[in-house]
Amino acid sequence: MAHITSFSELADADIENAFLEYGYVVAPVENIDSLEAIRNFIVETTATFLSIELPNDPQSFLDNIHQHVSKDRLNDLRLACINAIRSTPWFRPSYAALAFGTLTSIVGNELAMQRGLGLSVQLPKDGSSLLAIHADTWDGDSSYEVVQWVPLVDCFKTKSMYILPKDVDAVLQKDMANGQFKSAEDIFQAVKDDVIYLDVPYGSVLLFSQTIAHGNRVNFEPSTRWTMNCRFKSVLSPYADKKLGDFFEPISIRPATRLGLTYRLPGAFDE
Ligand SMILES: O=C(O)CCC(=O)C(=O)O
Ligand SMILES: [Fe+2]
């Protein structure tokens, strides 16, 4: 085994540097069985909701769901999936397993995980459930949070989300401070030639810093987008509006921290 002589050799330099340079990384999932279980669960819940037979090909079923559901029933379908996820205890551990090594490199090994997972379903050419350009920190999220974004179908171009390059984002945030924009659409128009639509095929996971402006537009691909998202943060890092206990749940706390959190100095030392 190589003799370690610097702390940087103990880190996963490629992942750390990529995350710092771009504000995101796309990595292969670390546990494909968990990903398949997650996708099958969503397929089964969807087939039950729509009263249709279980398909042989889950990917093509999800990609083509717009042939079975209209946009006025889409939110009910989404909520049926979210409720089914909520009452399935294996779902969140499986979700965390998809990128646990990468999360450890980027966030740490003592983690808090969002309790309620997000699911986004976007039918082709449907503008009804879009997220305008934003950074979650503008609206009360802590800058220590990272979003784990998992596609259940291949996501690319407008079937995916976009993020700003870090240098463009830095200029944007300065211009925003100068009060230059009247609306989110104004902001988007100013940066629309610079946004990067992320290429995240099924079988990979995107981890991004929600301090950098991002969002989505109408899906102009001929297939439906299905993606999940969930926030992770280092359990002892500062919280903003979303608190430990209600929004976040600790999922890994090491024994020394457990001892530290419950330790009380003997009375005499407090005085
Ligand atoms: O999924 C998207 O298109 C955007 C997701 C997002 O804004 C978030 O997870 O913070
Ligand atoms: Fe966001």
mmCIF file with all atom_site columns, N, CA, C and O in Angstrom, residues 54-104:
data_model
loop_
_atom_site.group_PDB
_atom_site.id
_atom_site.type_symbol
_atom_site.label_atom_id
_atom_site.label_alt_id
_atom_site.label_comp_id
_atom_site.label_asym_id
_atom_site.label_entity_id
_atom_site.label_seq_id
_atom_site.pdbx_PDB_ins_code
_atom_site.Cartn_x
_atom_site.Cartn_y
_atom_site.Cartn_z
_atom_site.occupancy
_atom_site.B_iso_or_equiv
_atom_site.pdbx_formal_charge
_atom_site.auth_seq_id
_atom_site.auth_comp_id
_atom_site.auth_asym_id
_atom_site.auth_atom_id
_atom_site.pdbx_PDB_model_num
ATOM 1   N N  . LEU A 1 54  ? -49.240 -4.238 -16.277 1.00 0.00 ? 54  LEU A N  1
ATOM 2   C CA . LEU A 1 54  ? -47.809 -3.992 -16.066 1.00 0.00 ? 54  LEU A CA 1
ATOM 3   C C  . LEU A 1 54  ? -47.066 -4.200 -17.383 1.00 0.00 ? 54  LEU A C  1
ATOM 4   O O  . LEU A 1 54  ? -47.253 -5.216 -18.044 1.00 0.00 ? 54  LEU A O  1
ATOM 5   N N  . PRO A 1 55  ? -46.222 -3.248 -17.761 1.00 0.00 ? 55  PRO A N  1
ATOM 6   C CA . PRO A 1 55  ? -45.535 -3.368 -19.052 1.00 0.00 ? 55  PRO A CA 1
ATOM 7   C C  . PRO A 1 55  ? -44.328 -4.306 -18.963 1.00 0.00 ? 55  PRO A C  1
ATOM 8   O O  . PRO A 1 55  ? -43.809 -4.553 -17.884 1.00 0.00 ? 55  PRO A O  1
ATOM 9   N N  . ASN A 1 56  ? -43.870 -4.803 -20.118 1.00 0.00 ? 56  ASN A N  1
ATOM 10  C CA . ASN A 1 56  ? -42.636 -5.600 -20.143 1.00 0.00 ? 56  ASN A CA 1
ATOM 11  C C  . ASN A 1 56  ? -41.409 -4.709 -20.142 1.00 0.00 ? 56  ASN A C  1
ATOM 12  O O  . ASN A 1 56  ? -40.355 -5.084 -19.634 1.00 0.00 ? 56  ASN A O  1
ATOM 13  N N  . ASP A 1 57  ? -41.555 -3.553 -20.759 1.00 0.00 ? 57  ASP A N  1
ATOM 14  C CA . ASP A 1 57  ? -40.393 -2.679 -20.910 1.00 0.00 ? 57  ASP A CA 1
ATOM 15  C C  . ASP A 1 57  ? -40.630 -1.388 -20.105 1.00 0.00 ? 57  ASP A C  1
ATOM 16  O O  . ASP A 1 57  ? -41.300 -0.473 -20.563 1.00 0.00 ? 57  ASP A O  1
ATOM 17  N N  . PRO A 1 58  ? -40.077 -1.321 -18.862 1.00 0.00 ? 58  PRO A N  1
ATOM 18  C CA . PRO A 1 58  ? -40.370 -0.176 -17.994 1.00 0.00 ? 58  PRO A CA 1
ATOM 19  C C  . PRO A 1 58  ? -39.911 1.154  -18.586 1.00 0.00 ? 58  PRO A C  1
ATOM 20  O O  . PRO A 1 58  ? -40.601 2.169  -18.459 1.00 0.00 ? 58  PRO A O  1
ATOM 21  N N  . GLN A 1 59  ? -38.777 1.152  -19.253 1.00 0.00 ? 59  GLN A N  1
ATOM 22  C CA . GLN A 1 59  ? -38.246 2.407  -19.789 1.00 0.00 ? 59  GLN A CA 1
ATOM 23  C C  . GLN A 1 59  ? -39.186 2.996  -20.849 1.00 0.00 ? 59  GLN A C  1
ATOM 24  O O  . GLN A 1 59  ? -39.525 4.173  -20.819 1.00 0.00 ? 59  GLN A O  1
ATOM 25  N N  . SER A 1 60  ? -39.621 2.136  -21.766 1.00 0.00 ? 60  SER A N  1
ATOM 26  C CA . SER A 1 60  ? -40.485 2.628  -22.832 1.00 0.00 ? 60  SER A CA 1
ATOM 27  C C  . SER A 1 60  ? -41.870 3.007  -22.266 1.00 0.00 ? 60  SER A C  1
ATOM 28  O O  . SER A 1 60  ? -42.490 3.982  -22.712 1.00 0.00 ? 60  SER A O  1
ATOM 29  N N  . PHE A 1 61  ? -42.324 2.282  -21.243 1.00 0.00 ? 61  PHE A N  1
ATOM 30  C CA . PHE A 1 61  ? -43.595 2.623  -20.575 1.00 0.00 ? 61  PHE A CA 1
ATOM 31  C C  . PHE A 1 61  ? -43.536 4.043  -20.014 1.00 0.00 ? 61  PHE A C  1
ATOM 32  O O  . PHE A 1 61  ? -44.424 4.866  -20.248 1.00 0.00 ? 61  PHE A O  1
ATOM 33  N N  . LEU A 1 62  ? -42.455 4.347  -19.264 1.00 0.00 ? 62  LEU A N  1
ATOM 34  C CA . LEU A 1 62  ? -42.346 5.682  -18.656 1.00 0.00 ? 62  LEU A CA 1
ATOM 35  C C  . LEU A 1 62  ? -42.149 6.753  -19.733 1.00 0.00 ? 62  LEU A C  1
ATOM 36  O O  . LEU A 1 62  ? -42.780 7.815  -19.700 1.00 0.00 ? 62  LEU A O  1
ATOM 37  N N  . ASP A 1 63  ? -41.282 6.456  -20.701 1.00 0.00 ? 63  ASP A N  1
ATOM 38  C CA . ASP A 1 63  ? -41.029 7.421  -21.783 1.00 0.00 ? 63  ASP A CA 1
ATOM 39  C C  . ASP A 1 63  ? -42.311 7.804  -22.525 1.00 0.00 ? 63  ASP A C  1
ATOM 40  O O  . ASP A 1 63  ? -42.444 8.924  -23.004 1.00 0.00 ? 63  ASP A O  1
ATOM 41  N N  . ASN A 1 64  ? -43.233 6.825  -22.620 1.00 0.00 ? 64  ASN A N  1
ATOM 42  C CA . ASN A 1 64  ? -44.435 7.049  -23.451 1.00 0.00 ? 64  ASN A CA 1
ATOM 43  C C  . ASN A 1 64  ? -45.703 7.229  -22.630 1.00 0.00 ? 64  ASN A C  1
ATOM 44  O O  . ASN A 1 64  ? -46.811 7.050  -23.147 1.00 0.00 ? 64  ASN A O  1
ATOM 45  N N  . ILE A 1 65  ? -45.562 7.611  -21.371 1.00 0.00 ? 65  ILE A N  1
ATOM 46  C CA . ILE A 1 65  ? -46.735 7.671  -20.499 1.00 0.00 ? 65  ILE A CA 1
ATOM 47  C C  . ILE A 1 65  ? -47.747 8.714  -20.981 1.00 0.00 ? 65  ILE A C  1
ATOM 48  O O  . ILE A 1 65  ? -48.942 8.618  -20.674 1.00 0.00 ? 65  ILE A O  1
ATOM 49  N N  . HIS A 1 66  ? -47.300 9.685  -21.773 1.00 0.00 ? 66  HIS A N  1
ATOM 50  C CA . HIS A 1 66  ? -48.231 10.701 -22.299 1.00 0.00 ? 66  HIS A CA 1
ATOM 51  C C  . HIS A 1 66  ? -49.286 10.064 -23.210 1.00 0.00 ? 66  HIS A C  1
ATOM 52  O O  . HIS A 1 66  ? -50.299 10.689 -23.497 1.00 0.00 ? 66  HIS A O  1
ATOM 53  N N  . GLN A 1 67  ? -49.058 8.817  -23.631 1.00 0.00 ? 67  GLN A N  1
ATOM 54  C CA . GLN A 1 67  ? -50.102 8.128  -24.417 1.00 0.00 ? 67  GLN A CA 1
ATOM 55  C C  . GLN A 1 67  ? -51.228 7.620  -23.511 1.00 0.00 ? 67  GLN A C  1
ATOM 56  O O  . GLN A 1 67  ? -52.277 7.213  -23.994 1.00 0.00 ? 67  GLN A O  1
ATOM 57  N N  . HIS A 1 68  ? -50.963 7.604  -22.186 1.00 0.00 ? 68  HIS A N  1
ATOM 58  C CA . HIS A 1 68  ? -51.964 7.052  -21.253 1.00 0.00 ? 68  HIS A CA 1
ATOM 59  C C  . HIS A 1 68  ? -52.531 8.078  -20.274 1.00 0.00 ? 68  HIS A C  1
ATOM 60  O O  . HIS A 1 68  ? -53.529 7.810  -19.633 1.00 0.00 ? 68  HIS A O  1
ATOM 61  N N  . VAL A 1 69  ? -51.829 9.200  -20.089 1.00 0.00 ? 69  VAL A N  1
ATOM 62  C CA . VAL A 1 69  ? -52.303 10.160 -19.082 1.00 0.00 ? 69  VAL A CA 1
ATOM 63  C C  . VAL A 1 69  ? -52.335 11.574 -19.688 1.00 0.00 ? 69  VAL A C  1
ATOM 64  O O  . VAL A 1 69  ? -51.418 11.963 -20.404 1.00 0.00 ? 69  VAL A O  1
ATOM 65  N N  . SER A 1 70  ? -53.433 12.284 -19.398 1.00 0.00 ? 70  SER A N  1
ATOM 66  C CA . SER A 1 70  ? -53.540 13.650 -19.920 1.00 0.00 ? 70  SER A CA 1
ATOM 67  C C  . SER A 1 70  ? -52.968 14.603 -18.886 1.00 0.00 ? 70  SER A C  1
ATOM 68  O O  . SER A 1 70  ? -52.781 14.227 -17.721 1.00 0.00 ? 70  SER A O  1
ATOM 69  N N  . LYS A 1 71  ? -52.737 15.840 -19.306 1.00 0.00 ? 71  LYS A N  1
ATOM 70  C CA . LYS A 1 71  ? -52.063 16.728 -18.363 1.00 0.00 ? 71  LYS A CA 1
ATOM 71  C C  . LYS A 1 71  ? -52.945 17.094 -17.165 1.00 0.00 ? 71  LYS A C  1
ATOM 72  O O  . LYS A 1 71  ? -52.433 17.398 -16.106 1.00 0.00 ? 71  LYS A O  1
ATOM 73  N N  . ASP A 1 72  ? -54.271 16.984 -17.282 1.00 0.00 ? 72  ASP A N  1
ATOM 74  C CA . ASP A 1 72  ? -55.084 17.290 -16.086 1.00 0.00 ? 72  ASP A CA 1
ATOM 75  C C  . ASP A 1 72  ? -55.056 16.174 -15.032 1.00 0.00 ? 72  ASP A C  1
ATOM 76  O O  . ASP A 1 72  ? -55.404 16.406 -13.890 1.00 0.00 ? 72  ASP A O  1
ATOM 77  N N  . ARG A 1 73  ? -54.638 14.958 -15.398 1.00 0.00 ? 73  ARG A N  1
ATOM 78  C CA . ARG A 1 73  ? -54.525 13.894 -14.368 1.00 0.00 ? 73  ARG A CA 1
ATOM 79  C C  . ARG A 1 73  ? -53.078 13.713 -13.910 1.00 0.00 ? 73  ARG A C  1
ATOM 80  O O  . ARG A 1 73  ? -52.785 12.886 -13.036 1.00 0.00 ? 73  ARG A O  1
ATOM 81  N N  . LEU A 1 74  ? -52.175 14.475 -14.518 1.00 0.00 ? 74  LEU A N  1
ATOM 82  C CA . LEU A 1 74  ? -50.749 14.248 -14.259 1.00 0.00 ? 74  LEU A CA 1
ATOM 83  C C  . LEU A 1 74  ? -50.376 14.506 -12.806 1.00 0.00 ? 74  LEU A C  1
ATOM 84  O O  . LEU A 1 74  ? -49.654 13.724 -12.187 1.00 0.00 ? 74  LEU A O  1
ATOM 85  N N  . ASN A 1 75  ? -50.908 15.599 -12.235 1.00 0.00 ? 75  ASN A N  1
ATOM 86  C CA . ASN A 1 75  ? -50.525 15.895 -10.852 1.00 0.00 ? 75  ASN A CA 1
ATOM 87  C C  . ASN A 1 75  ? -51.071 14.839 -9.882  1.00 0.00 ? 75  ASN A C  1
ATOM 88  O O  . ASN A 1 75  ? -50.413 14.485 -8.917  1.00 0.00 ? 75  ASN A O  1
ATOM 89  N N  . ASP A 1 76  ? -52.262 14.309 -10.164 1.00 0.00 ? 76  ASP A N  1
ATOM 90  C CA . ASP A 1 76  ? -52.800 13.240 -9.304  1.00 0.00 ? 76  ASP A CA 1
ATOM 91  C C  . ASP A 1 76  ? -51.929 11.987 -9.392  1.00 0.00 ? 76  ASP A C  1
ATOM 92  O O  . ASP A 1 76  ? -51.699 11.309 -8.389  1.00 0.00 ? 76  ASP A O  1
ATOM 93  N N  . LEU A 1 77  ? -51.448 11.695 -10.578 1.00 0.00 ? 77  LEU A N  1
ATOM 94  C CA . LEU A 1 77  ? -50.539 10.549 -10.740 1.00 0.00 ? 77  LEU A CA 1
ATOM 95  C C  . LEU A 1 77  ? -49.261 10.781 -9.931  1.00 0.00 ? 77  LEU A C  1
ATOM 96  O O  . LEU A 1 77  ? -48.780 9.903  -9.211  1.00 0.00 ? 77  LEU A O  1
ATOM 97  N N  . ARG A 1 78  ? -48.732 12.001 -10.042 1.00 0.00 ? 78  ARG A N  1
ATOM 98  C CA . ARG A 1 78  ? -47.503 12.339 -9.315  1.00 0.00 ? 78  ARG A CA 1
ATOM 99  C C  . ARG A 1 78  ? -47.720 12.184 -7.803  1.00 0.00 ? 78  ARG A C  1
ATOM 100 O O  . ARG A 1 78  ? -46.911 11.587 -7.104  1.00 0.00 ? 78  ARG A O  1
ATOM 101 N N  . LEU A 1 79  ? -48.863 12.682 -7.330  1.00 0.00 ? 79  LEU A N  1
ATOM 102 C CA . LEU A 1 79  ? -49.144 12.585 -5.888  1.00 0.00 ? 79  LEU A CA 1
ATOM 103 C C  . LEU A 1 79  ? -49.356 11.133 -5.456  1.00 0.00 ? 79  LEU A C  1
ATOM 104 O O  . LEU A 1 79  ? -48.952 10.744 -4.357  1.00 0.00 ? 79  LEU A O  1
ATOM 105 N N  . ALA A 1 80  ? -49.951 10.323 -6.324  1.00 0.00 ? 80  ALA A N  1
ATOM 106 C CA . ALA A 1 80  ? -50.122 8.889  -6.000  1.00 0.00 ? 80  ALA A CA 1
ATOM 107 C C  . ALA A 1 80  ? -48.737 8.253  -5.824  1.00 0.00 ? 80  ALA A C  1
ATOM 108 O O  . ALA A 1 80  ? -48.521 7.452  -4.898  1.00 0.00 ? 80  ALA A O  1
ATOM 109 N N  . CYS A 1 81  ? -47.806 8.603  -6.689  1.00 0.00 ? 81  CYS A N  1
ATOM 110 C CA . CYS A 1 81  ? -46.436 8.056  -6.566  1.00 0.00 ? 81  CYS A CA 1
ATOM 111 C C  . CYS A 1 81  ? -45.773 8.555  -5.278  1.00 0.00 ? 81  CYS A C  1
ATOM 112 O O  . CYS A 1 81  ? -45.159 7.770  -4.537  1.00 0.00 ? 81  CYS A O  1
ATOM 113 N N  . ILE A 1 82  ? -45.907 9.862  -5.000  1.00 0.00 ? 82  ILE A N  1
ATOM 114 C CA . ILE A 1 82  ? -45.281 10.434 -3.795  1.00 0.00 ? 82  ILE A CA 1
ATOM 115 C C  . ILE A 1 82  ? -45.849 9.767  -2.537  1.00 0.00 ? 82  ILE A C  1
ATOM 116 O O  . ILE A 1 82  ? -45.107 9.432  -1.613  1.00 0.00 ? 82  ILE A O  1
ATOM 117 N N  . ASN A 1 83  ? -47.162 9.561  -2.506  1.00 0.00 ? 83  ASN A N  1
ATOM 118 C CA . ASN A 1 83  ? -47.771 8.915  -1.331  1.00 0.00 ? 83  ASN A CA 1
ATOM 119 C C  . ASN A 1 83  ? -47.307 7.475  -1.192  1.00 0.00 ? 83  ASN A C  1
ATOM 120 O O  . ASN A 1 83  ? -47.046 7.001  -0.082  1.00 0.00 ? 83  ASN A O  1
ATOM 121 N N  . ALA A 1 84  ? -47.206 6.767  -2.306  1.00 0.00 ? 84  ALA A N  1
ATOM 122 C CA . ALA A 1 84  ? -46.745 5.375  -2.260  1.00 0.00 ? 84  ALA A CA 1
ATOM 123 C C  . ALA A 1 84  ? -45.296 5.327  -1.755  1.00 0.00 ? 84  ALA A C  1
ATOM 124 O O  . ALA A 1 84  ? -44.940 4.466  -0.941  1.00 0.00 ? 84  ALA A O  1
ATOM 125 N N  . ILE A 1 85  ? -44.475 6.263  -2.202  1.00 0.00 ? 85  ILE A N  1
ATOM 126 C CA . ILE A 1 85  ? -43.073 6.321  -1.747  1.00 0.00 ? 85  ILE A CA 1
ATOM 127 C C  . ILE A 1 85  ? -43.035 6.542  -0.240  1.00 0.00 ? 85  ILE A C  1
ATOM 128 O O  . ILE A 1 85  ? -42.287 5.901  0.496   1.00 0.00 ? 85  ILE A O  1
ATOM 129 N N  . ARG A 1 86  ? -43.882 7.470  0.224   1.00 0.00 ? 86  ARG A N  1
ATOM 130 C CA . ARG A 1 86  ? -43.891 7.844  1.643   1.00 0.00 ? 86  ARG A CA 1
ATOM 131 C C  . ARG A 1 86  ? -44.220 6.643  2.539   1.00 0.00 ? 86  ARG A C  1
ATOM 132 O O  . ARG A 1 86  ? -43.730 6.554  3.655   1.00 0.00 ? 86  ARG A O  1
ATOM 133 N N  . SER A 1 87  ? -45.037 5.727  2.041   1.00 0.00 ? 87  SER A N  1
ATOM 134 C CA . SER A 1 87  ? -45.397 4.598  2.901   1.00 0.00 ? 87  SER A CA 1
ATOM 135 C C  . SER A 1 87  ? -44.573 3.343  2.582   1.00 0.00 ? 87  SER A C  1
ATOM 136 O O  . SER A 1 87  ? -44.994 2.236  2.894   1.00 0.00 ? 87  SER A O  1
ATOM 137 N N  . THR A 1 88  ? -43.403 3.546  1.969   1.00 0.00 ? 88  THR A N  1
ATOM 138 C CA . THR A 1 88  ? -42.543 2.407  1.630   1.00 0.00 ? 88  THR A CA 1
ATOM 139 C C  . THR A 1 88  ? -41.166 2.596  2.272   1.00 0.00 ? 88  THR A C  1
ATOM 140 O O  . THR A 1 88  ? -40.328 3.333  1.748   1.00 0.00 ? 88  THR A O  1
ATOM 141 N N  . PRO A 1 89  ? -40.935 1.950  3.431   1.00 0.00 ? 89  PRO A N  1
ATOM 142 C CA . PRO A 1 89  ? -39.724 2.243  4.208   1.00 0.00 ? 89  PRO A CA 1
ATOM 143 C C  . PRO A 1 89  ? -38.406 1.979  3.472   1.00 0.00 ? 89  PRO A C  1
ATOM 144 O O  . PRO A 1 89  ? -37.410 2.632  3.768   1.00 0.00 ? 89  PRO A O  1
ATOM 145 N N  . TRP A 1 90  ? -38.379 1.037  2.518   1.00 0.00 ? 90  TRP A N  1
ATOM 146 C CA . TRP A 1 90  ? -37.084 0.779  1.854   1.00 0.00 ? 90  TRP A CA 1
ATOM 147 C C  . TRP A 1 90  ? -36.708 1.859  0.853   1.00 0.00 ? 90  TRP A C  1
ATOM 148 O O  . TRP A 1 90  ? -35.572 1.928  0.383   1.00 0.00 ? 90  TRP A O  1
ATOM 149 N N  . PHE A 1 91  ? -37.666 2.733  0.489   1.00 0.00 ? 91  PHE A N  1
ATOM 150 C CA . PHE A 1 91  ? -37.429 3.617  -0.647  1.00 0.00 ? 91  PHE A CA 1
ATOM 151 C C  . PHE A 1 91  ? -36.272 4.604  -0.398  1.00 0.00 ? 91  PHE A C  1
ATOM 152 O O  . PHE A 1 91  ? -35.364 4.742  -1.234  1.00 0.00 ? 91  PHE A O  1
ATOM 153 N N  . ARG A 1 92  ? -36.283 5.261  0.771   1.00 0.00 ? 92  ARG A N  1
ATOM 154 C CA . ARG A 1 92  ? -35.248 6.294  1.004   1.00 0.00 ? 92  ARG A CA 1
ATOM 155 C C  . ARG A 1 92  ? -33.855 5.693  1.174   1.00 0.00 ? 92  ARG A C  1
ATOM 156 O O  . ARG A 1 92  ? -32.894 6.217  0.604   1.00 0.00 ? 92  ARG A O  1
ATOM 157 N N  . PRO A 1 93  ? -33.686 4.569  1.921   1.00 0.00 ? 93  PRO A N  1
ATOM 158 C CA . PRO A 1 93  ? -32.355 3.947  1.947   1.00 0.00 ? 93  PRO A CA 1
ATOM 159 C C  . PRO A 1 93  ? -31.881 3.539  0.548   1.00 0.00 ? 93  PRO A C  1
ATOM 160 O O  . PRO A 1 93  ? -30.695 3.704  0.216   1.00 0.00 ? 93  PRO A O  1
ATOM 161 N N  . SER A 1 94  ? -32.795 3.030  -0.272  1.00 0.00 ? 94  SER A N  1
ATOM 162 C CA . SER A 1 94  ? -32.399 2.645  -1.638  1.00 0.00 ? 94  SER A CA 1
ATOM 163 C C  . SER A 1 94  ? -31.962 3.868  -2.428  1.00 0.00 ? 94  SER A C  1
ATOM 164 O O  . SER A 1 94  ? -30.996 3.823  -3.195  1.00 0.00 ? 94  SER A O  1
ATOM 165 N N  . TYR A 1 95  ? -32.684 4.960  -2.232  1.00 0.00 ? 95  TYR A N  1
ATOM 166 C CA . TYR A 1 95  ? -32.345 6.204  -2.950  1.00 0.00 ? 95  TYR A CA 1
ATOM 167 C C  . TYR A 1 95  ? -30.963 6.700  -2.516  1.00 0.00 ? 95  TYR A C  1
ATOM 168 O O  . TYR A 1 95  ? -30.144 7.096  -3.351  1.00 0.00 ? 95  TYR A O  1
ATOM 169 N N  . ALA A 1 96  ? -30.713 6.643  -1.197  1.00 0.00 ? 96  ALA A N  1
ATOM 170 C CA . ALA A 1 96  ? -29.408 7.098  -0.685  1.00 0.00 ? 96  ALA A CA 1
ATOM 171 C C  . ALA A 1 96  ? -28.282 6.205  -1.209  1.00 0.00 ? 96  ALA A C  1
ATOM 172 O O  . ALA A 1 96  ? -27.158 6.672  -1.426  1.00 0.00 ? 96  ALA A O  1
ATOM 173 N N  . ALA A 1 97  ? -28.597 4.921  -1.426  1.00 0.00 ? 97  ALA A N  1
ATOM 174 C CA . ALA A 1 97  ? -27.570 3.971  -1.876  1.00 0.00 ? 97  ALA A CA 1
ATOM 175 C C  . ALA A 1 97  ? -27.120 4.235  -3.312  1.00 0.00 ? 97  ALA A C  1
ATOM 176 O O  . ALA A 1 97  ? -26.067 3.757  -3.730  1.00 0.00 ? 97  ALA A O  1
ATOM 177 N N  . LEU A 1 98  ? -27.895 5.006  -4.064  1.00 0.00 ? 98  LEU A N  1
ATOM 178 C CA . LEU A 1 98  ? -27.569 5.205  -5.479  1.00 0.00 ? 98  LEU A CA 1
ATOM 179 C C  . LEU A 1 98  ? -26.252 5.948  -5.660  1.00 0.00 ? 98  LEU A C  1
ATOM 180 O O  . LEU A 1 98  ? -25.585 5.783  -6.676  1.00 0.00 ? 98  LEU A O  1
ATOM 181 N N  . ALA A 1 99  ? -25.900 6.785  -4.690  1.00 0.00 ? 99  ALA A N  1
ATOM 182 C CA . ALA A 1 99  ? -24.683 7.601  -4.864  1.00 0.00 ? 99  ALA A CA 1
ATOM 183 C C  . ALA A 1 99  ? -23.989 7.833  -3.524  1.00 0.00 ? 99  ALA A C  1
ATOM 184 O O  . ALA A 1 99  ? -23.396 8.889  -3.310  1.00 0.00 ? 99  ALA A O  1
ATOM 185 N N  . PHE A 1 100 ? -24.053 6.849  -2.634  1.00 0.00 ? 100 PHE A N  1
ATOM 186 C CA . PHE A 1 100 ? -23.580 7.110  -1.275  1.00 0.00 ? 100 PHE A CA 1
ATOM 187 C C  . PHE A 1 100 ? -22.080 7.432  -1.231  1.00 0.00 ? 100 PHE A C  1
ATOM 188 O O  . PHE A 1 100 ? -21.641 8.291  -0.469  1.00 0.00 ? 100 PHE A O  1
ATOM 189 N N  . GLY A 1 101 ? -21.297 6.762  -2.070  1.00 0.00 ? 101 GLY A N  1
ATOM 190 C CA . GLY A 1 101 ? -19.854 7.027  -2.105  1.00 0.00 ? 101 GLY A CA 1
ATOM 191 C C  . GLY A 1 101 ? -19.576 8.446  -2.598  1.00 0.00 ? 101 GLY A C  1
ATOM 192 O O  . GLY A 1 101 ? -18.762 9.183  -2.015  1.00 0.00 ? 101 GLY A O  1
ATOM 193 N N  . THR A 1 102 ? -20.267 8.850  -3.650  1.00 0.00 ? 102 THR A N  1
ATOM 194 C CA . THR A 1 102 ? -20.070 10.196 -4.196  1.00 0.00 ? 102 THR A CA 1
ATOM 195 C C  . THR A 1 102 ? -20.543 11.248 -3.191  1.00 0.00 ? 102 THR A C  1
ATOM 196 O O  . THR A 1 102 ? -19.888 12.277 -3.001  1.00 0.00 ? 102 THR A O  1
ATOM 197 N N  . LEU A 1 103 ? -21.672 10.962 -2.534  1.00 0.00 ? 103 LEU A N  1
ATOM 198 C CA . LEU A 1 103 ? -22.157 11.888 -1.501  1.00 0.00 ? 103 LEU A CA 1
ATOM 199 C C  . LEU A 1 103 ? -21.131 12.020 -0.373  1.00 0.00 ? 103 LEU A C  1
ATOM 200 O O  . LEU A 1 103 ? -20.899 13.119 0.147   1.00 0.00 ? 103 LEU A O  1
ATOM 201 N N  . THR A 1 104 ? -20.519 10.899 -0.010  1.00 0.00 ? 104 THR A N  1
ATOM 202 C CA . THR A 1 104 ? -19.514 10.936 1.056   1.00 0.00 ? 104 THR A CA 1
ATOM 203 C C  . THR A 1 104 ? -18.338 11.814 0.633   1.00 0.00 ? 104 THR A C  1
ATOM 204 O O  . THR A 1 104 ? -17.838 12.614 1.425   1.00 0.00 ? 104 THR A O  1
#
